[in-house]
PDB file of C-alpha atoms in Angstrom:
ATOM      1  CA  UNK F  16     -18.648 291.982  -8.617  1.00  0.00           C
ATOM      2  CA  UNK F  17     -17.632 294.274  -6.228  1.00  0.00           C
ATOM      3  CA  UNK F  18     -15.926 297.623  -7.025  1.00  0.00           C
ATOM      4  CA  UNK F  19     -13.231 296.121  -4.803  1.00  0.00           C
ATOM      5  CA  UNK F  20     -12.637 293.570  -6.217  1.00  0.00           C
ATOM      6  CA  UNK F  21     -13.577 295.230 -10.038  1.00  0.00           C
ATOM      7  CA  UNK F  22     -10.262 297.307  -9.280  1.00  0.00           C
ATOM      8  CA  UNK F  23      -8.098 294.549  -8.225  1.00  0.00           C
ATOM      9  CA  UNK F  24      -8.942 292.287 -11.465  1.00  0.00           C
ATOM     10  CA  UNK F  25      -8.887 295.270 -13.704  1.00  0.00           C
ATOM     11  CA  UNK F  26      -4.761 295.543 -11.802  1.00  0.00           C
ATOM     12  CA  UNK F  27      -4.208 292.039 -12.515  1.00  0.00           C
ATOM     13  CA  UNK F  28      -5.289 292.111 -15.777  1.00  0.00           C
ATOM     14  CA  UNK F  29      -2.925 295.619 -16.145  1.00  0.00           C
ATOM     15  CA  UNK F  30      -0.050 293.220 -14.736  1.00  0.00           C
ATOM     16  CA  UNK F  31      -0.388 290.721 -17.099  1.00  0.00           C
ATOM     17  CA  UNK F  32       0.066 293.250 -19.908  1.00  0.00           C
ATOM     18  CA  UNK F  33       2.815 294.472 -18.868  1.00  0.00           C
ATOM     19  CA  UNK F  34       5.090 291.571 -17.349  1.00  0.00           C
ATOM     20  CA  UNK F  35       4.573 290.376 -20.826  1.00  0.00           C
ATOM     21  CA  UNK F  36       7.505 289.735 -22.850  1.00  0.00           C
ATOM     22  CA  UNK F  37       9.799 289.196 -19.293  1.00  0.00           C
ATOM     23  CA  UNK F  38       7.547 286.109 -18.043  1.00  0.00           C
ATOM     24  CA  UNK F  39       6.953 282.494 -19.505  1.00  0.00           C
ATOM     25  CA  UNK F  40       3.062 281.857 -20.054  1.00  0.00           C
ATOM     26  CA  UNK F  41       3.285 278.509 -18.557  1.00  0.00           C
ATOM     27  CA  UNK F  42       1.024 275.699 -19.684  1.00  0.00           C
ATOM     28  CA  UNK F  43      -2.039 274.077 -18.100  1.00  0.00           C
ATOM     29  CA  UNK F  44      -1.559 270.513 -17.572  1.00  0.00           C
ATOM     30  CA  UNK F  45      -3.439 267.589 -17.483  1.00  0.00           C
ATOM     31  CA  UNK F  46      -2.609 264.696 -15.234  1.00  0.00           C
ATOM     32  CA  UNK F  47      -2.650 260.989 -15.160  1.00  0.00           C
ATOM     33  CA  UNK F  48      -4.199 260.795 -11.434  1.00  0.00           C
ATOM     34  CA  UNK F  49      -7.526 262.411 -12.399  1.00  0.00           C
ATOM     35  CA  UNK F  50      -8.806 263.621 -15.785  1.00  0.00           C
ATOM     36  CA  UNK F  51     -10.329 266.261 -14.025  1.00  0.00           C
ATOM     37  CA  UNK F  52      -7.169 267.421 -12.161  1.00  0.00           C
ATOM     38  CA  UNK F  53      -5.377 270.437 -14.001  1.00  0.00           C
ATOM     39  CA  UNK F  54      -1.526 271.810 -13.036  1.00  0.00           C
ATOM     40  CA  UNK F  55      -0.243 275.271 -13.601  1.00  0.00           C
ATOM     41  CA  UNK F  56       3.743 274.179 -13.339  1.00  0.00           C
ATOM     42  CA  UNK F  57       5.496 277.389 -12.396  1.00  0.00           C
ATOM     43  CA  UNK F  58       8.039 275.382 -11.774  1.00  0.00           C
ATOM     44  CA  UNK F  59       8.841 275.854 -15.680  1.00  0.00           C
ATOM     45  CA  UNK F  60       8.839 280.019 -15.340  1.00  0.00           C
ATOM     46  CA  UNK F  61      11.548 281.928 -15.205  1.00  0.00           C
ATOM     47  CA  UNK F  62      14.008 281.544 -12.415  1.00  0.00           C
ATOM     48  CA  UNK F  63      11.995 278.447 -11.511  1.00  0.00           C
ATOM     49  CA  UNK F  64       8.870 279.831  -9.512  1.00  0.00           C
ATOM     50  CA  UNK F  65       6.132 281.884 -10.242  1.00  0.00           C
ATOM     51  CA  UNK F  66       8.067 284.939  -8.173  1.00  0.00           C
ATOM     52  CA  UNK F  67       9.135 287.281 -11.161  1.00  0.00           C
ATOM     53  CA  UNK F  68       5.309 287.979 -12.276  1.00  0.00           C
ATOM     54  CA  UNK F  69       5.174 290.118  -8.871  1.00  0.00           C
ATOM     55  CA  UNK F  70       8.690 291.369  -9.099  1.00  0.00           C
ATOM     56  CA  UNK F  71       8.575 292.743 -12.299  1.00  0.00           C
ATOM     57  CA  UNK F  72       5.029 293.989 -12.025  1.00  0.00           C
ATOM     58  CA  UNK F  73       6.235 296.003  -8.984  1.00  0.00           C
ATOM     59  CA  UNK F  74       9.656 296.881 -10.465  1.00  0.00           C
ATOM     60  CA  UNK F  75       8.345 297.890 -14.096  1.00  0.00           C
ATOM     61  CA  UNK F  76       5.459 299.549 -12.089  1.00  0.00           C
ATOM     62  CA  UNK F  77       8.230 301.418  -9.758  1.00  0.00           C
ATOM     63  CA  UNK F  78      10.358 302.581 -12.788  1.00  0.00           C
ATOM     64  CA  UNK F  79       7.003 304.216 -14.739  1.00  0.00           C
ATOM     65  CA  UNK F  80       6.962 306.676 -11.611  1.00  0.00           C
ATOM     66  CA  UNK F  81       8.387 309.950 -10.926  1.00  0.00           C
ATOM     67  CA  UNK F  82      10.999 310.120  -9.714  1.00  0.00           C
ATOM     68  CA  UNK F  83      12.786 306.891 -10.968  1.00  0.00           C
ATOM     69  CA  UNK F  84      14.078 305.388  -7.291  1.00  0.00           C
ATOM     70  CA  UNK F  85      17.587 304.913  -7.320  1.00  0.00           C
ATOM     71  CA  UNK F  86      17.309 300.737  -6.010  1.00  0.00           C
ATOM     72  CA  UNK F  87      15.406 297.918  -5.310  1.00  0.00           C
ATOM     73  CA  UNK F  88      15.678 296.421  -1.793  1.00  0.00           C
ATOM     74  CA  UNK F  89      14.322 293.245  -0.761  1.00  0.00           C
ATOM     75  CA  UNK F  90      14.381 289.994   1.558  1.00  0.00           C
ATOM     76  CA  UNK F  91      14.335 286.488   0.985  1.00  0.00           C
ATOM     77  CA  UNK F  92      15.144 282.874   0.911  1.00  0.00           C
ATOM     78  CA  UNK F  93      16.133 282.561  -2.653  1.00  0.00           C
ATOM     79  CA  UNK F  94      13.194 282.520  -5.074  1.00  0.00           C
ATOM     80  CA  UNK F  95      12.088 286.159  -4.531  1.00  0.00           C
ATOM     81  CA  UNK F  96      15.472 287.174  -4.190  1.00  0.00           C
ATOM     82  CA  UNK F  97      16.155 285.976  -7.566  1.00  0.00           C
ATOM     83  CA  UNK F  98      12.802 287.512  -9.371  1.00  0.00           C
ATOM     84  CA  UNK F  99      13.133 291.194  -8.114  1.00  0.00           C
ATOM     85  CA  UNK F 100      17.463 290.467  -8.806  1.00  0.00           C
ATOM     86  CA  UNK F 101      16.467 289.474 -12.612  1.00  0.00           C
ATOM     87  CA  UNK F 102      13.690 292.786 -12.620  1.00  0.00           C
ATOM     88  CA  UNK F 103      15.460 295.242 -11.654  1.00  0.00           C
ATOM     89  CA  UNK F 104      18.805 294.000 -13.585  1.00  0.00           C
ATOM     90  CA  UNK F 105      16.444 294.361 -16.804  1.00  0.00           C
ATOM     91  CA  UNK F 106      15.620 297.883 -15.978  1.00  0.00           C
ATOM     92  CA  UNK F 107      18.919 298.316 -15.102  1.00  0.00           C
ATOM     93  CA  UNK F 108      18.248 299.512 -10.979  1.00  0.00           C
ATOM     94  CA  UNK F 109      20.909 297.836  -8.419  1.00  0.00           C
ATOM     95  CA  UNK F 110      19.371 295.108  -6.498  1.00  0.00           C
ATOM     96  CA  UNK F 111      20.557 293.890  -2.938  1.00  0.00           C
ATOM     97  CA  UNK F 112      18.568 291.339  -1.370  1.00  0.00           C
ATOM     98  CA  UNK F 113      19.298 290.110   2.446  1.00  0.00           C
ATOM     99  CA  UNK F 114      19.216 286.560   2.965  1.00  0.00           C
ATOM    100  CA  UNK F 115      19.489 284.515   5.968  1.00  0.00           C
ATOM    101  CA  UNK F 116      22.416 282.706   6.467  1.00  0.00           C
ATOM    102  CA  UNK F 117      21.519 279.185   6.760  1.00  0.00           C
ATOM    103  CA  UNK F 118      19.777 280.127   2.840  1.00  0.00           C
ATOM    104  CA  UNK F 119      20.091 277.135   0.004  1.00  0.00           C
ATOM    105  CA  UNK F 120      23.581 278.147  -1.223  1.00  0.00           C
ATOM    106  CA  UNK F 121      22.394 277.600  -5.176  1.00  0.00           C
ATOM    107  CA  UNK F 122      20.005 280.082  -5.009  1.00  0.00           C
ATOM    108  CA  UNK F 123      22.016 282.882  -3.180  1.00  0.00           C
ATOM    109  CA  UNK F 124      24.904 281.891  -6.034  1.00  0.00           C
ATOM    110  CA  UNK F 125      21.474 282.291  -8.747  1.00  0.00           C
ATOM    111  CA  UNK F 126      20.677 285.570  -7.114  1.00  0.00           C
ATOM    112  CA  UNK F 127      24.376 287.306  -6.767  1.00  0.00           C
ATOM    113  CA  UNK F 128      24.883 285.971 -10.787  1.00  0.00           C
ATOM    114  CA  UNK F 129      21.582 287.627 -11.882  1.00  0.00           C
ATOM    115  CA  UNK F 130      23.730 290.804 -10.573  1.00  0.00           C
ATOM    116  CA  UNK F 131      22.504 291.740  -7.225  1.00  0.00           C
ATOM    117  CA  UNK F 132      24.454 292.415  -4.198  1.00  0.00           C
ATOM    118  CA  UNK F 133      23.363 289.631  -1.030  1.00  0.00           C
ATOM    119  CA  UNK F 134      23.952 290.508   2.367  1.00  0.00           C
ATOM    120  CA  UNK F 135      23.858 287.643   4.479  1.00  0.00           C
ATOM    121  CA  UNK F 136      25.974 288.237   7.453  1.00  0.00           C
ATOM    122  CA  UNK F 137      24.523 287.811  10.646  1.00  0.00           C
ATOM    123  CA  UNK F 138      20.742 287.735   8.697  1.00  0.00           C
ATOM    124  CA  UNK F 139      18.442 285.207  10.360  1.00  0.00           C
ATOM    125  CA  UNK F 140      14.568 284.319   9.850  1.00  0.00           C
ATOM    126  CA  UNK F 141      14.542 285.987  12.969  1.00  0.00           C
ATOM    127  CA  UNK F 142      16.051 289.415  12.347  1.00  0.00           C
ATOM    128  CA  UNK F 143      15.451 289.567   8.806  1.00  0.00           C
ATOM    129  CA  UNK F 144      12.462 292.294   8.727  1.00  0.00           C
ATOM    130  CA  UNK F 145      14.460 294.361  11.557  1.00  0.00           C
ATOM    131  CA  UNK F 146      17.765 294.638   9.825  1.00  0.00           C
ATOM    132  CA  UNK F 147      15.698 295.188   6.419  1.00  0.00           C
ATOM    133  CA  UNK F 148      14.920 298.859   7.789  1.00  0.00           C
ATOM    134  CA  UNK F 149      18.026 299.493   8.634  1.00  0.00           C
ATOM    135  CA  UNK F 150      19.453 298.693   5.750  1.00  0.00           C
ATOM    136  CA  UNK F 151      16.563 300.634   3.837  1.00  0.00           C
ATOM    137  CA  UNK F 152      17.101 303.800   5.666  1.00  0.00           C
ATOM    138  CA  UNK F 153      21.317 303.459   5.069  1.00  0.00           C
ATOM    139  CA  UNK F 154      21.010 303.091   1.078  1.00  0.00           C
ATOM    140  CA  UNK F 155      17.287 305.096   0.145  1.00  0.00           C
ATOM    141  CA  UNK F 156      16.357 301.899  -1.847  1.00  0.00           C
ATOM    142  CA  UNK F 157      12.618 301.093  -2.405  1.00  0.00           C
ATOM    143  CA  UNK F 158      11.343 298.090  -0.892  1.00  0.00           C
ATOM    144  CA  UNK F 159       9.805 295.237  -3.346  1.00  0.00           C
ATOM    145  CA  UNK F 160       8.213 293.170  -0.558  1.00  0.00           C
ATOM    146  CA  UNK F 161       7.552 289.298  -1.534  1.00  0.00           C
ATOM    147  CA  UNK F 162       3.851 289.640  -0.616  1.00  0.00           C
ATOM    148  CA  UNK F 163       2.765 292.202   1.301  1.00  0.00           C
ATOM    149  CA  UNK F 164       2.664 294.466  -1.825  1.00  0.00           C
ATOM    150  CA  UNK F 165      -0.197 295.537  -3.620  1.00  0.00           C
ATOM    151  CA  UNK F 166       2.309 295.442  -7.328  1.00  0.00           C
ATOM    152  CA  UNK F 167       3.542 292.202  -6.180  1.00  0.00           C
ATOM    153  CA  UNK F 168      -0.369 290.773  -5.258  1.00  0.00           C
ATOM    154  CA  UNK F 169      -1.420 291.519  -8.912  1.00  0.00           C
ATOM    155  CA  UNK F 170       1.475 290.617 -10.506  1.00  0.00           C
ATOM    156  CA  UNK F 171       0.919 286.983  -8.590  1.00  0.00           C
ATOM    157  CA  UNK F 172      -2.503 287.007  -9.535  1.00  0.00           C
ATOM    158  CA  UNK F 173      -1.761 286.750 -13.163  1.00  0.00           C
ATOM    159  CA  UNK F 174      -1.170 282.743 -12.578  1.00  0.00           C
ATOM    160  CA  UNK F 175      -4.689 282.241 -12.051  1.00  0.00           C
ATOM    161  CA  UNK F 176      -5.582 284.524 -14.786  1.00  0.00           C
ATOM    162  CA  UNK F 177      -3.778 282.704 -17.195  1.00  0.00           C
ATOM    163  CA  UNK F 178      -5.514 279.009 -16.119  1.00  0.00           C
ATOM    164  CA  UNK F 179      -9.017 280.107 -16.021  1.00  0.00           C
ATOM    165  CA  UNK F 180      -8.506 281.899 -19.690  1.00  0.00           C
ATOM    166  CA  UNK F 181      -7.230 278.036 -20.669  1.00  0.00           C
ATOM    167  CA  UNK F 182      -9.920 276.448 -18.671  1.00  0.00           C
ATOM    168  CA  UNK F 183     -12.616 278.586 -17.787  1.00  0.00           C
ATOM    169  CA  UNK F 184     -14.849 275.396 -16.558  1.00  0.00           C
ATOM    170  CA  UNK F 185     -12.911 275.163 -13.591  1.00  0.00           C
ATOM    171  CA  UNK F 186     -14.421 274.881 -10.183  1.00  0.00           C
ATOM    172  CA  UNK F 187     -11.423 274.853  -7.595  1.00  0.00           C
ATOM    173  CA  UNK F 188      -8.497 276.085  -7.517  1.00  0.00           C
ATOM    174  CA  UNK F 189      -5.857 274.984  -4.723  1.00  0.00           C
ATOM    175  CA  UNK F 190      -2.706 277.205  -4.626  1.00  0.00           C
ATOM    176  CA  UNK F 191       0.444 277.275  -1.920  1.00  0.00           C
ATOM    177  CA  UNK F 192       0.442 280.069   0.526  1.00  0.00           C
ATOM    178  CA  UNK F 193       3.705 280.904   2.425  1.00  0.00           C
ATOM    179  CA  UNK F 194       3.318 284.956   2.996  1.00  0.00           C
ATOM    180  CA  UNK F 195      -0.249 285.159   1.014  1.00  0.00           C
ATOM    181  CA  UNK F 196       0.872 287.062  -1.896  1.00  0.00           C
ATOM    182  CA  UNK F 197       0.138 284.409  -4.421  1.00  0.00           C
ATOM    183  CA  UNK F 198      -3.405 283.265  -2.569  1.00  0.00           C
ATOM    184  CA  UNK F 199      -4.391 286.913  -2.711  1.00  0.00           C
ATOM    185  CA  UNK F 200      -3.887 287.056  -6.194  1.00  0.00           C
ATOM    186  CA  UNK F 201      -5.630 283.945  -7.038  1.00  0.00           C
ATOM    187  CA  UNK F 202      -8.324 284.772  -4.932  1.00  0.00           C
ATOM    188  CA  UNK F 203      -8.694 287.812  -6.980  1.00  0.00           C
ATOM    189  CA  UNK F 204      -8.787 286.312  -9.863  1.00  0.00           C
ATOM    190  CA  UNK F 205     -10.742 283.583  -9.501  1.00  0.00           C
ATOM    191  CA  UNK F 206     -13.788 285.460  -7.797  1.00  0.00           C
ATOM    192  CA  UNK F 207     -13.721 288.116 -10.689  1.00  0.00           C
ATOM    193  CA  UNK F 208     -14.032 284.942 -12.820  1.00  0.00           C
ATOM    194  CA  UNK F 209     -17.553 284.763 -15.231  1.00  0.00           C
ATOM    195  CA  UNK F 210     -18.623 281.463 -12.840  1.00  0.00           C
ATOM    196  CA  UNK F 211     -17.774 280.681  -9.039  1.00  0.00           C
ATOM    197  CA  UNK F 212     -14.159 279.258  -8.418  1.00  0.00           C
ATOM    198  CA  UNK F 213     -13.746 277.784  -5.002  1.00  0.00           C
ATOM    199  CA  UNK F 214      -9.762 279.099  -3.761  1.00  0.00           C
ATOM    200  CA  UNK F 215      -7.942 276.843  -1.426  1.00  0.00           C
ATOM    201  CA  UNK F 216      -4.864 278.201  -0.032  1.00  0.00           C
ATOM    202  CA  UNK F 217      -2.542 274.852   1.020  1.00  0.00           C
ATOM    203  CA  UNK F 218       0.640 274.772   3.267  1.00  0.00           C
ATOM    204  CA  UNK F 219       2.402 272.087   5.276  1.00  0.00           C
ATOM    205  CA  UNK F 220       1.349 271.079   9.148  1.00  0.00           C
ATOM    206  CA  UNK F 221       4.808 272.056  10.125  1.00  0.00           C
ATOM    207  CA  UNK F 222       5.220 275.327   8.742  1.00  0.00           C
ATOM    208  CA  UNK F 223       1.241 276.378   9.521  1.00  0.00           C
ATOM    209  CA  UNK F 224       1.294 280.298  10.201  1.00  0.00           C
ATOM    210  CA  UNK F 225      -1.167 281.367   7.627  1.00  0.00           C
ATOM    211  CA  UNK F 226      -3.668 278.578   8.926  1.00  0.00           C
ATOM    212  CA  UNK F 227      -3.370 279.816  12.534  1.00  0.00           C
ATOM    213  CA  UNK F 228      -3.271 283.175  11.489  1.00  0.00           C
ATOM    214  CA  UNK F 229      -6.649 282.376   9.905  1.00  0.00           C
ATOM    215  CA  UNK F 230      -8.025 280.827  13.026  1.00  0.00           C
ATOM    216  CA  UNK F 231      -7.124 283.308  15.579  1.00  0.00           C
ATOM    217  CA  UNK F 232      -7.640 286.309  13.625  1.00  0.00           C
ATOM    218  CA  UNK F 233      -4.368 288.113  14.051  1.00  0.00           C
ATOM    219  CA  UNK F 234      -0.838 287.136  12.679  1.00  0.00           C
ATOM    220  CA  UNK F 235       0.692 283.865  13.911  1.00  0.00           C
ATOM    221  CA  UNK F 236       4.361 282.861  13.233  1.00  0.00           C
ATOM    222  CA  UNK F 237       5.694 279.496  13.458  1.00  0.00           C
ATOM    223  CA  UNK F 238       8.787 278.486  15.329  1.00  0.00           C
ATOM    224  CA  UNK F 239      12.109 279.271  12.749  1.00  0.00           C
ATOM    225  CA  UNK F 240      12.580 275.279  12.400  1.00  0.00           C
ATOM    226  CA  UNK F 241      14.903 274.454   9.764  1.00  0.00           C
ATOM    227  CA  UNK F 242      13.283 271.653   9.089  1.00  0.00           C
ATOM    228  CA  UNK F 243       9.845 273.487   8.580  1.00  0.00           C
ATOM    229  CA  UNK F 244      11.149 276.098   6.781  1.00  0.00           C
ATOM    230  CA  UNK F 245      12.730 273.852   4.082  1.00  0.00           C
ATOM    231  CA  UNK F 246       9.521 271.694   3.814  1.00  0.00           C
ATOM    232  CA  UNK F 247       7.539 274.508   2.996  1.00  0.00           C
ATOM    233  CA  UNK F 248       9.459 276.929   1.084  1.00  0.00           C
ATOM    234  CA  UNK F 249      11.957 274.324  -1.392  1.00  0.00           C
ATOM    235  CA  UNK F 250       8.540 272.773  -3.550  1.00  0.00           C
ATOM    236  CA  UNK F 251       8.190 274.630  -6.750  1.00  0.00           C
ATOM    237  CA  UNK F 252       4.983 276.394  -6.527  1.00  0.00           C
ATOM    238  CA  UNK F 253       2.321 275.005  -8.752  1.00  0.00           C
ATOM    239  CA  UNK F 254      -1.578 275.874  -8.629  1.00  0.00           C
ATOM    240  CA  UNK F 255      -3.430 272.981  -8.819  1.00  0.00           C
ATOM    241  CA  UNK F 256      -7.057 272.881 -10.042  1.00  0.00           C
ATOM    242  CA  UNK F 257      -9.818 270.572  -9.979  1.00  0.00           C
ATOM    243  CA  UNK F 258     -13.361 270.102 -11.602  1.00  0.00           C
ATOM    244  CA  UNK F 259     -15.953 268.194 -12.025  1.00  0.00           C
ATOM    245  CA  UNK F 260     -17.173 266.057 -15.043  1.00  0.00           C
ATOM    246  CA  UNK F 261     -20.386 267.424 -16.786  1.00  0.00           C
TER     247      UNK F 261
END
């Protein structure tokens, strides 16, 4: 092992200790397709998505350091939104989240009853990260980005943890990647594992980016399609492993 990658597990495993006690340990299931095929349903954690490891591991994280900040800030579609509303309403910080307009109503309702305040006035996919700053540099809240946060990595990377401690013989693991935050994590996880795990990050054709971002070698956004966007971002996230029989 790498000391890279020694210093990212030992933060994962540092995450897991503390988000403990405000996250569900979710099961490892088996499935009728294929004795060998295992799920990780995140679907069953709280809020409904595997979000809240990395929001409270960056919130709890935040609120250890000196001096305490006075908010969270953050962006999102709903199920990040909701995990860093429900983390930073436990540590008692305000919360406001932006979230585009054309947003699943339910979970802007989820994330304004978990008490933060929403902003979603003239926010688009489009604009989102622009008016973010500016709304940063009005208030002086911290930012608790969805995935492009080293808190919110390990905090993600916890989900792969937790399946390789129930089933260590594992060889694959396939896992969804929107902004990477959840891939990184399982990638750390799984390649500080005792044996080689083989990490497959999986998204759909019409909401692609991290794939052509892969291909070309420098960020690559997809066309703001509705359609797209809902494909990709309304499955509950589950990490889905495979191996073989002895």
């Amino acid at each position: 092992m790498t000391p890279y990658l020694e210093e990212h597990s030992e933060q994962v495993g540092q995450a897991a200790e503390r988000i403990r006690g405000h996250v569900r340990r979710t099961p490892v299931l088996n499935t009728d397709l294929d004795s060998d095929l295992y799920l990780k349903p995140e679907c069953l954690q709280v809020t409904g998505s595997f979000k809240p490891r990395g929001a409270f591991n960056a919130v709890l994280s935040l609120t250890a350091r000196i001096p305490r900040p006075s908010g969270v800030i953050a962006v999102s579609s709903g199920n990040h939104a909701q995990a860093v509303a429900l983390a930073a309403a436990t540590v008692g910080l305000p919360a406001l989240i932006l979230i585009p307009e054309d947003a699943n109503p339910a979970k802007v309702a989820a994330t304004r009853a978990l008490g933060a305040e929403v902003i979603q006035e003239g926010i688009t996919f489009a604009n989102r990260e622009q008016r973010l700053r500016e709304v940063m540099a009005e208030r002086g809240y911290t930012l608790v980005h969805p995935f492009d946060d080293w808190d919110v990595i390990h905090g993600q990377g916890t989900v792969v943890r937790e399946l390789l401690d129930d089933e260590p013989d594992l060889q694959a693991v396939a896992t969804p990647v929107g902004g990477g935050g959840l891939l990184a994590g399982s990638a750390i996880s799984a390649k500080s594992h005792g044996r080689p795990v083989k990490v497959i990050g999986v998204e759909p054709v019409a909401a692609d980016d991290a794939y052509r971002t892969w291909k070309t070698g420098s960020p690559t956004a997809c066309a703001p399609r509705r359609s797209a966007r809902v494909t990709s971002r309304s499955c509950s996230p589950i990490a889905w492993s495979t191996r073989s029989s002895p």
